[in-house]
Every structure is written in structure tokens, then in C-alpha cells.
Short mmCIF file of C-alpha atoms in Angstrom, two decimals:
data_model
loop_
_atom_site.label_atom_id
_atom_site.label_comp_id
_atom_site.label_asym_id
_atom_site.label_seq_id
_atom_site.Cartn_x
_atom_site.Cartn_y
_atom_site.Cartn_z
CA MET Q 5 13.01 -77.46 193.88
CA ALA Q 6 15.01 -80.65 194.14
CA ASP Q 7 15.64 -80.61 190.39
CA VAL Q 8 16.73 -76.95 190.26
CA LYS Q 9 20.30 -75.81 190.87
CA ALA Q 10 20.81 -72.74 193.03
CA ILE Q 11 21.90 -69.77 190.89
CA GLU Q 12 24.42 -67.32 192.33
CA THR Q 13 25.99 -65.77 189.20
CA ILE Q 14 24.84 -64.80 185.70
CA LYS Q 15 27.00 -67.59 184.25
CA GLU Q 16 25.03 -70.18 186.22
CA ILE Q 17 21.72 -69.26 184.57
CA GLY Q 18 20.76 -72.17 182.32
CA ARG Q 19 20.48 -71.80 178.56
CA GLU Q 20 17.25 -73.78 178.25
CA ASP Q 21 14.14 -71.64 177.84
CA PHE Q 22 10.67 -72.83 178.80
CA ILE Q 23 8.93 -70.05 176.87
CA GLY Q 24 9.72 -69.62 173.19
CA GLY Q 25 9.64 -66.57 170.93
CA GLY Q 26 6.95 -65.46 168.55
CA THR Q 27 4.31 -64.41 171.08
CA PHE Q 28 1.74 -61.70 170.42
CA ALA Q 29 3.26 -59.44 173.09
CA CYS Q 30 4.66 -56.03 172.15
CA SER Q 31 8.18 -55.72 170.80
CA GLY Q 32 10.53 -55.12 173.72
CA CYS Q 33 7.93 -56.34 176.28
CA GLN Q 34 9.48 -56.58 179.74
CA PRO Q 35 6.75 -58.68 181.43
CA VAL Q 36 7.46 -61.50 178.93
CA LEU Q 37 11.12 -61.27 179.92
CA GLY Q 38 9.96 -61.65 183.52
CA ILE Q 39 8.23 -64.94 182.65
CA LYS Q 40 11.45 -66.23 181.12
CA TYR Q 41 13.31 -65.43 184.35
CA VAL Q 42 10.65 -67.16 186.47
CA PHE Q 43 11.21 -70.45 184.64
CA LYS Q 44 15.00 -69.96 184.63
CA ALA Q 45 14.80 -69.76 188.42
CA LEU Q 46 12.21 -72.45 189.14
CA GLY Q 47 12.65 -74.91 186.30
CA LYS Q 48 10.32 -77.17 184.37
CA ASN Q 49 8.28 -78.24 187.41
CA ALA Q 50 6.97 -74.73 187.98
CA ILE Q 51 3.25 -74.28 187.33
CA MET Q 52 2.32 -70.75 186.27
CA VAL Q 53 -1.17 -69.32 186.73
CA ASN Q 54 -1.64 -66.21 184.64
CA SER Q 55 -4.61 -63.92 185.23
CA ALA Q 56 -6.16 -62.10 182.30
CA GLY Q 57 -4.00 -59.20 181.18
CA CYS Q 58 -1.16 -58.47 178.78
CA MET Q 59 0.40 -61.90 179.25
CA THR Q 60 -2.83 -63.50 178.05
CA LEU Q 61 -1.49 -62.59 174.62
CA THR Q 62 1.45 -64.96 174.98
CA ALA Q 63 -0.74 -67.95 174.13
CA ASN Q 64 -3.63 -67.94 171.69
CA TYR Q 65 -5.35 -71.26 170.99
CA PRO Q 66 -4.16 -73.41 169.26
CA PHE Q 67 -0.74 -71.76 169.59
CA THR Q 68 1.38 -71.60 172.75
CA PRO Q 69 5.01 -70.61 173.39
CA TYR Q 70 5.09 -72.56 176.68
CA LYS Q 71 6.98 -75.82 177.14
CA VAL Q 72 5.75 -76.22 180.73
CA ASN Q 73 2.45 -76.02 182.64
CA TRP Q 74 0.69 -72.66 182.16
CA VAL Q 75 -2.88 -71.88 183.16
CA HIS Q 76 -4.83 -68.83 182.08
CA ASN Q 77 -7.74 -67.59 184.17
CA ALA Q 78 -9.88 -64.51 184.77
CA ILE Q 79 -8.33 -61.33 186.10
CA GLU Q 80 -9.96 -61.61 189.53
CA ASN Q 81 -9.29 -65.23 190.55
CA ALA Q 82 -5.74 -66.33 189.68
CA ASP Q 83 -4.79 -66.91 193.33
CA SER Q 84 -7.95 -68.97 193.94
CA THR Q 85 -7.13 -71.07 190.89
CA ALA Q 86 -3.58 -71.58 192.16
CA ALA Q 87 -4.95 -72.68 195.54
CA GLY Q 88 -7.16 -75.23 193.78
CA ILE Q 89 -4.16 -76.60 191.86
CA LEU Q 90 -2.22 -76.90 195.11
CA ALA Q 91 -5.11 -78.76 196.77
CA GLY Q 92 -5.22 -81.19 193.86
CA LEU Q 93 -1.48 -81.82 194.05
CA LYS Q 94 -1.73 -82.42 197.80
CA ARG Q 95 -4.50 -84.96 197.18
CA LYS Q 96 -2.16 -86.87 194.86
CA GLY Q 97 0.91 -86.39 197.07
CA LEU Q 98 2.67 -84.32 194.41
CA ASP Q 99 2.73 -80.89 196.04
CA LYS Q 100 6.42 -81.15 197.05
CA LYS Q 101 7.44 -81.75 193.43
CA ALA Q 102 6.09 -78.50 191.96
CA VAL Q 103 6.28 -74.76 192.61
CA ILE Q 104 3.08 -72.83 191.93
CA VAL Q 105 3.51 -69.26 190.76
CA VAL Q 106 0.78 -66.71 190.12
CA TYR Q 107 2.03 -64.19 187.53
CA ALA Q 108 -0.40 -61.28 187.56
CA GLY Q 109 -0.27 -57.65 186.47
CA ASP Q 110 -0.72 -54.71 188.80
CA GLY Q 111 -4.38 -54.34 187.82
CA ALA Q 112 -4.97 -57.98 188.75
CA THR Q 113 -2.97 -57.59 191.96
CA TYR Q 114 -3.61 -54.13 193.41
CA ASP Q 115 -7.19 -53.78 192.18
CA ILE Q 116 -9.44 -56.43 190.60
CA GLY Q 117 -7.71 -59.56 191.90
CA PHE Q 118 -6.91 -58.32 195.41
CA GLN Q 119 -9.71 -60.26 197.13
CA ALA Q 120 -8.40 -63.63 195.88
CA LEU Q 121 -4.81 -62.61 196.68
CA SER Q 122 -5.74 -61.61 200.23
CA GLY Q 123 -7.64 -64.86 200.75
CA MET Q 124 -4.71 -66.95 199.53
CA PHE Q 125 -2.37 -65.23 202.01
CA ASP Q 126 -4.97 -65.52 204.80
CA ARG Q 127 -5.10 -69.31 204.27
CA TYR Q 128 -1.27 -69.39 204.25
CA GLU Q 129 -1.11 -71.32 200.97
CA ASN Q 130 2.35 -72.36 199.75
CA ILE Q 131 2.25 -70.22 196.59
CA ILE Q 132 4.42 -67.45 195.11
CA HIS Q 133 2.56 -64.40 193.79
CA VAL Q 134 4.61 -62.34 191.33
CA CYS Q 135 3.07 -59.00 190.43
CA TYR Q 136 4.54 -57.82 187.13
CA ASN Q 137 4.03 -54.14 187.67
CA ASN Q 138 3.85 -51.99 184.53
CA GLU Q 139 1.87 -49.37 186.45
CA VAL Q 140 -1.19 -49.31 184.14
CA PHE Q 141 -4.02 -51.50 182.85
CA ALA Q 142 -1.93 -52.06 179.72
CA ASN Q 143 -4.09 -54.70 178.05
CA THR Q 144 -7.19 -52.50 177.95
CA GLY Q 145 -5.81 -49.11 176.96
CA TYR Q 146 -3.33 -47.90 179.61
CA GLN Q 147 -5.79 -46.77 182.26
CA ARG Q 148 -4.62 -45.84 185.77
CA THR Q 149 -4.30 -48.56 188.40
CA ALA Q 150 -3.61 -48.26 192.13
CA ALA Q 151 0.05 -48.92 191.19
CA THR Q 152 0.34 -45.88 188.93
CA PRO Q 153 2.89 -43.43 190.40
CA LEU Q 154 2.28 -39.76 191.05
CA TYR Q 155 2.09 -37.40 188.04
CA ALA Q 156 2.26 -40.21 185.46
CA ARG Q 157 0.15 -39.73 182.37
CA THR Q 158 -2.35 -42.49 181.61
CA SER Q 159 -5.43 -42.62 179.39
CA THR Q 160 -7.64 -41.90 182.42
CA THR Q 161 -5.26 -39.34 183.95
CA PRO Q 162 -4.43 -37.29 180.86
CA ILE Q 163 -2.51 -34.04 180.62
CA VAL Q 164 -4.74 -31.02 179.94
CA ALA Q 165 -3.00 -27.67 180.24
CA GLY Q 166 -4.19 -25.73 183.27
CA ARG Q 167 -6.61 -28.45 184.37
CA THR Q 168 -4.96 -31.85 184.94
CA GLU Q 169 -1.38 -32.95 185.56
CA GLY Q 170 -1.51 -36.73 185.32
CA ASN Q 171 -2.17 -39.09 188.22
CA ILE Q 172 -2.62 -37.17 191.48
CA HIS Q 173 -2.94 -40.19 193.80
CA PRO Q 174 0.06 -41.94 195.42
CA ARG Q 175 0.31 -45.64 194.65
CA LYS Q 176 -0.92 -48.26 197.07
CA HIS Q 177 1.78 -49.71 199.38
CA MET Q 178 1.38 -53.33 198.34
CA THR Q 179 4.49 -54.74 200.01
CA LYS Q 180 3.36 -53.34 203.37
CA ILE Q 181 -0.14 -54.68 202.81
CA MET Q 182 1.17 -58.18 202.10
CA LEU Q 183 3.45 -58.04 205.13
CA ALA Q 184 0.42 -57.13 207.21
CA HIS Q 185 -1.04 -60.48 206.06
CA GLY Q 186 1.81 -62.22 207.88
CA ALA Q 187 3.77 -63.11 204.74
CA PRO Q 188 7.09 -64.80 205.57
CA TYR Q 189 8.76 -63.35 202.47
CA VAL Q 190 8.14 -60.13 200.50
CA ALA Q 191 10.48 -58.59 197.93
CA THR Q 192 10.76 -56.14 195.06
CA ALA Q 193 12.59 -56.79 191.79
CA CYS Q 194 13.09 -55.38 188.29
CA THR Q 195 13.51 -57.03 184.89
CA ALA Q 196 16.74 -55.05 184.39
CA PHE Q 197 18.31 -56.96 187.32
CA PRO Q 198 17.69 -60.62 186.40
CA LEU Q 199 20.08 -62.22 188.90
CA ASP Q 200 18.53 -60.32 191.81
CA PHE Q 201 15.05 -61.47 190.67
CA ILE Q 202 16.09 -65.09 190.12
CA LYS Q 203 17.74 -65.36 193.53
CA LYS Q 204 14.61 -63.95 195.18
CA LEU Q 205 12.41 -66.45 193.33
CA GLN Q 206 14.57 -69.34 194.46
CA LYS Q 207 14.58 -68.09 198.05
CA ALA Q 208 10.78 -67.69 197.94
CA ALA Q 209 10.42 -71.27 196.65
CA SER Q 210 12.41 -72.55 199.61
CA ILE Q 211 10.10 -70.92 202.17
CA ASN Q 212 6.77 -72.47 203.18
CA GLY Q 213 3.72 -70.26 202.98
CA PRO Q 214 2.52 -67.37 200.77
CA LYS Q 215 5.24 -65.23 199.19
CA TYR Q 216 4.95 -61.91 197.33
CA ILE Q 217 7.43 -60.48 194.81
CA GLU Q 218 6.73 -57.22 193.00
CA LEU Q 219 8.55 -57.02 189.66
CA LEU Q 220 8.90 -53.63 187.96
CA ALA Q 221 8.37 -54.36 184.26
CA PRO Q 222 8.42 -51.20 182.08
CA CYS Q 223 5.65 -51.05 179.47
CA ILE Q 224 6.81 -49.87 176.03
CA PRO Q 225 3.52 -48.35 174.74
CA GLY Q 226 2.06 -47.46 178.15
CA TRP Q 227 5.12 -45.50 179.28
CA LEU Q 228 5.60 -44.04 175.78
CA LEU Q 229 9.06 -45.58 175.36
CA ASP Q 230 11.18 -46.48 172.37
CA GLN Q 231 10.85 -50.25 172.00
CA ASP Q 232 14.54 -50.88 172.70
CA LYS Q 233 14.57 -48.89 175.95
CA GLY Q 234 12.63 -51.17 178.33
CA ARG Q 235 15.64 -52.68 180.04
CA LYS Q 236 17.50 -49.34 180.18
CA ILE Q 237 14.54 -47.59 181.80
CA GLY Q 238 14.32 -50.33 184.43
CA GLU Q 239 18.00 -49.86 185.23
CA LEU Q 240 17.60 -46.08 185.55
CA MET Q 241 14.52 -46.44 187.76
CA VAL Q 242 16.51 -48.59 190.18
CA GLN Q 243 19.75 -46.59 190.07
CA SER Q 244 17.88 -43.33 190.69
CA GLY Q 245 16.33 -44.84 193.81
CA ILE Q 246 12.73 -44.37 192.69
CA TRP Q 247 12.28 -48.19 192.52
CA PRO Q 248 14.09 -49.71 195.53
CA LEU Q 249 15.17 -53.35 195.43
CA TYR Q 250 14.80 -55.06 198.80
CA GLU Q 251 13.53 -58.16 200.54
CA ILE Q 252 11.89 -58.77 203.90
CA GLU Q 253 12.28 -62.28 205.26
CA ASN Q 254 10.57 -63.03 208.56
CA ASN Q 255 10.39 -59.29 209.27
CA PHE Q 256 14.11 -58.71 208.54
CA PHE Q 257 14.53 -55.86 206.01
CA LYS Q 258 17.47 -55.86 203.59
CA VAL Q 259 18.34 -53.67 200.59
CA THR Q 260 19.61 -56.06 197.88
CA VAL Q 261 20.86 -53.49 195.35
CA GLN Q 262 22.21 -50.19 196.64
CA PRO Q 263 21.36 -47.54 194.01
CA ARG Q 264 23.93 -45.11 192.66
CA MET Q 265 21.36 -42.33 193.21
CA ILE Q 266 21.67 -40.81 189.75
CA PRO Q 267 19.40 -37.75 189.24
CA ILE Q 268 15.79 -38.82 188.85
CA GLU Q 269 15.57 -36.61 185.76
CA GLU Q 270 17.77 -39.14 183.95
CA ALA Q 271 15.08 -41.80 184.47
CA LEU Q 272 12.05 -39.60 183.78
CA LYS Q 273 13.18 -37.78 180.65
CA MET Q 274 13.12 -40.96 178.55
CA GLN Q 275 9.50 -41.68 179.48
CA GLY Q 276 6.81 -39.88 177.48
CA ARG Q 277 4.35 -40.28 180.35
CA TYR Q 278 6.41 -37.73 182.33
CA ALA Q 279 7.13 -35.32 179.44
CA HIS Q 280 4.82 -32.69 180.97
CA LEU Q 281 6.85 -32.28 184.18
CA ASN Q 282 8.85 -29.06 184.66
CA LYS Q 283 12.11 -28.58 186.59
CA ASP Q 284 10.34 -27.57 189.82
CA GLU Q 285 8.10 -30.67 189.78
CA ILE Q 286 11.05 -32.96 189.11
CA ALA Q 287 12.89 -31.30 192.01
CA VAL Q 288 9.97 -32.16 194.30
CA ILE Q 289 10.20 -35.82 193.27
CA GLN Q 290 13.98 -35.82 193.76
CA LYS Q 291 13.61 -34.38 197.27
CA GLN Q 292 11.11 -37.08 198.23
CA ILE Q 293 13.35 -39.88 196.92
CA ASN Q 294 16.35 -38.51 198.83
CA GLU Q 295 14.34 -38.34 202.05
CA GLU Q 296 13.03 -41.87 201.56
CA TRP Q 297 16.50 -43.33 201.05
CA GLU Q 298 17.73 -41.72 204.26
CA LYS Q 299 15.11 -43.89 205.95
CA PHE Q 300 15.79 -47.00 203.86
CA ASN Q 301 19.47 -46.86 204.76
CA LYS Q 302 18.54 -46.74 208.43
CA GLY Q 303 16.32 -49.81 207.99
CA GLU Q 304 13.18 -47.73 208.65
CA PHE Q 305 11.06 -49.55 206.06
CA TRP Q 306 7.71 -48.83 207.67
CA ASN Q 307 8.37 -45.07 207.70
CA VAL Q 308 9.01 -44.89 203.95
CA SER Q 309 6.06 -43.99 201.75
CA GLU Q 310 7.76 -45.11 198.48
CA TYR Q 311 7.23 -42.52 195.77
#
């Protein structure tokens, strides 16, 4: 991090990009925007390990949009690959000159890649794991993952009148799970709040040990959005309180963006995956969010279930 300037304001974000345009990702893709922010925060000496998923489409041999080190691996072993890179750098005495970042989707984090992620944290490797959470297996047809929120429509939790109502399982509490591994730093972020994300990345890079950041990255086709609404949806999800932005450093909990608590209906009505919900169901969600924020504002992180 010696070559990277600390960023405190939007104006201090550098103009140089380490990922170019023209990828095969969807128009309006928010996870690609997340990659751009990672390199803005960590600079040219960052090494990104990307597990198989949507972001695999960013580079297709012989073409690549990356101007820095980027490694693609299978969906289940990105964190093991990152640990191997770190071991190699240590062998050469170069580990202090680079920041290793795993950039994996929620399917590769919550589900298929969890074993490697857990092992990396257990060994206390000095690696940042960023989960770009679009709440579905987007690269394979928008199936449900353990990160899919309640009542959301996916291809494996469809809406069938009188029979099914979308996903009926609450999402896994990943931040709590990673804290239970003894992580010194855990945070949430959203692509609609780039400065908050960048500052968290830089803080994570300054801390020794395994770090976990969960980045909400709305999926245009998976959430049934207009392609120009990705950033707006992210903003509404945060300002409604349904996606809280916080960090926990050495067990100290802090809300980093206090939401305006706009009605949750404002965030849901723009998403086709929630088009089946009626007023009563939306009221149930609103009640749960309100109750959770009463606990957040008291610092009672472990008592909040997170919708």
C-alpha cells in the first residue's frame, strides 16, 4: 500500500483505470463497477483472484480488459489459489509489496467456495475476500443461492399462483459467520456508495490477517431491472435500510452510512423479482426492517437477523 494514496473524498479518487471497457459483461453491470473501485482503492500492485462466475466474462482469451494482475480460477478454490500466490510472494520476499484480493460472487462465497474461504480465514492468511453479492447464480441462469433474500423470484424459486411465492428461506448471515472465524475486519458495502467501499478496502489492506467485505452489486437481468437502474437500485436498497452499510473492526461495530429509511416499497417496486408482492407482504418486510434498525442503532449487531 506504500504506493497508494489514502482516499477521503470523491475528488481524491484517481482518474487512471486498471480495467478497460468493452468486456462481455451485461450493459449496466454493477459487479464490473465493483472491480473498477477495487483497483481505484488498492492500485496497480493489487492482485485479483476471480473465481468462475459472471466476472469470468470480463476476460476471454486472447482478449483482456485488465492492465494489472488478474487470475481466473474455478468457482470452489479462489481463496486457496490466493493463499498459494501469497506463499509464493513470501518465498520471494515480495508479499509486502502487493495486496491480494479474492473477488467472488455470492454463489462462490456462500455456497460452492465456502470451504476454501473458511480454510483461508482459519489459517489467518493476509488476504481480502470481496463477495460481490448479486443474490443469485447469475452466470448460470439466475438460480437461488444462500444469499438470495426472502420472497425474491429466481429461476429455481419461481412464482406460481397459489403454490409458490419466490424464495422462502432467509439468507445466510455471512458477516456473522466470518466474524466467528476471528476475522479482524468485516464490512458491508454497495456499488452505489463508491467512497464508502473504497475507504473500507483501504482500511482492510492496512490490517494484517483475513478480511471480508460484502459488496451489494445489483444484477440487471437477474433482478429484472432496466439496464440504467443498477446504481439507483443500490442507492434505494441502502437508503431504505434493507442493505445496511457497516464495518466491524476488532469486534467494534460501526454504521458507516445512516439510511434515510425511505419506504421499502420504493426500493422493491423497481425490481421485477418482487413484482408479485402485495401491500400486506411489503408491510411485513417494512416492519422487520424497522425492528432491525432499532437494534442496529443500539449497536446490537448480533441480535439483528438482517432481512
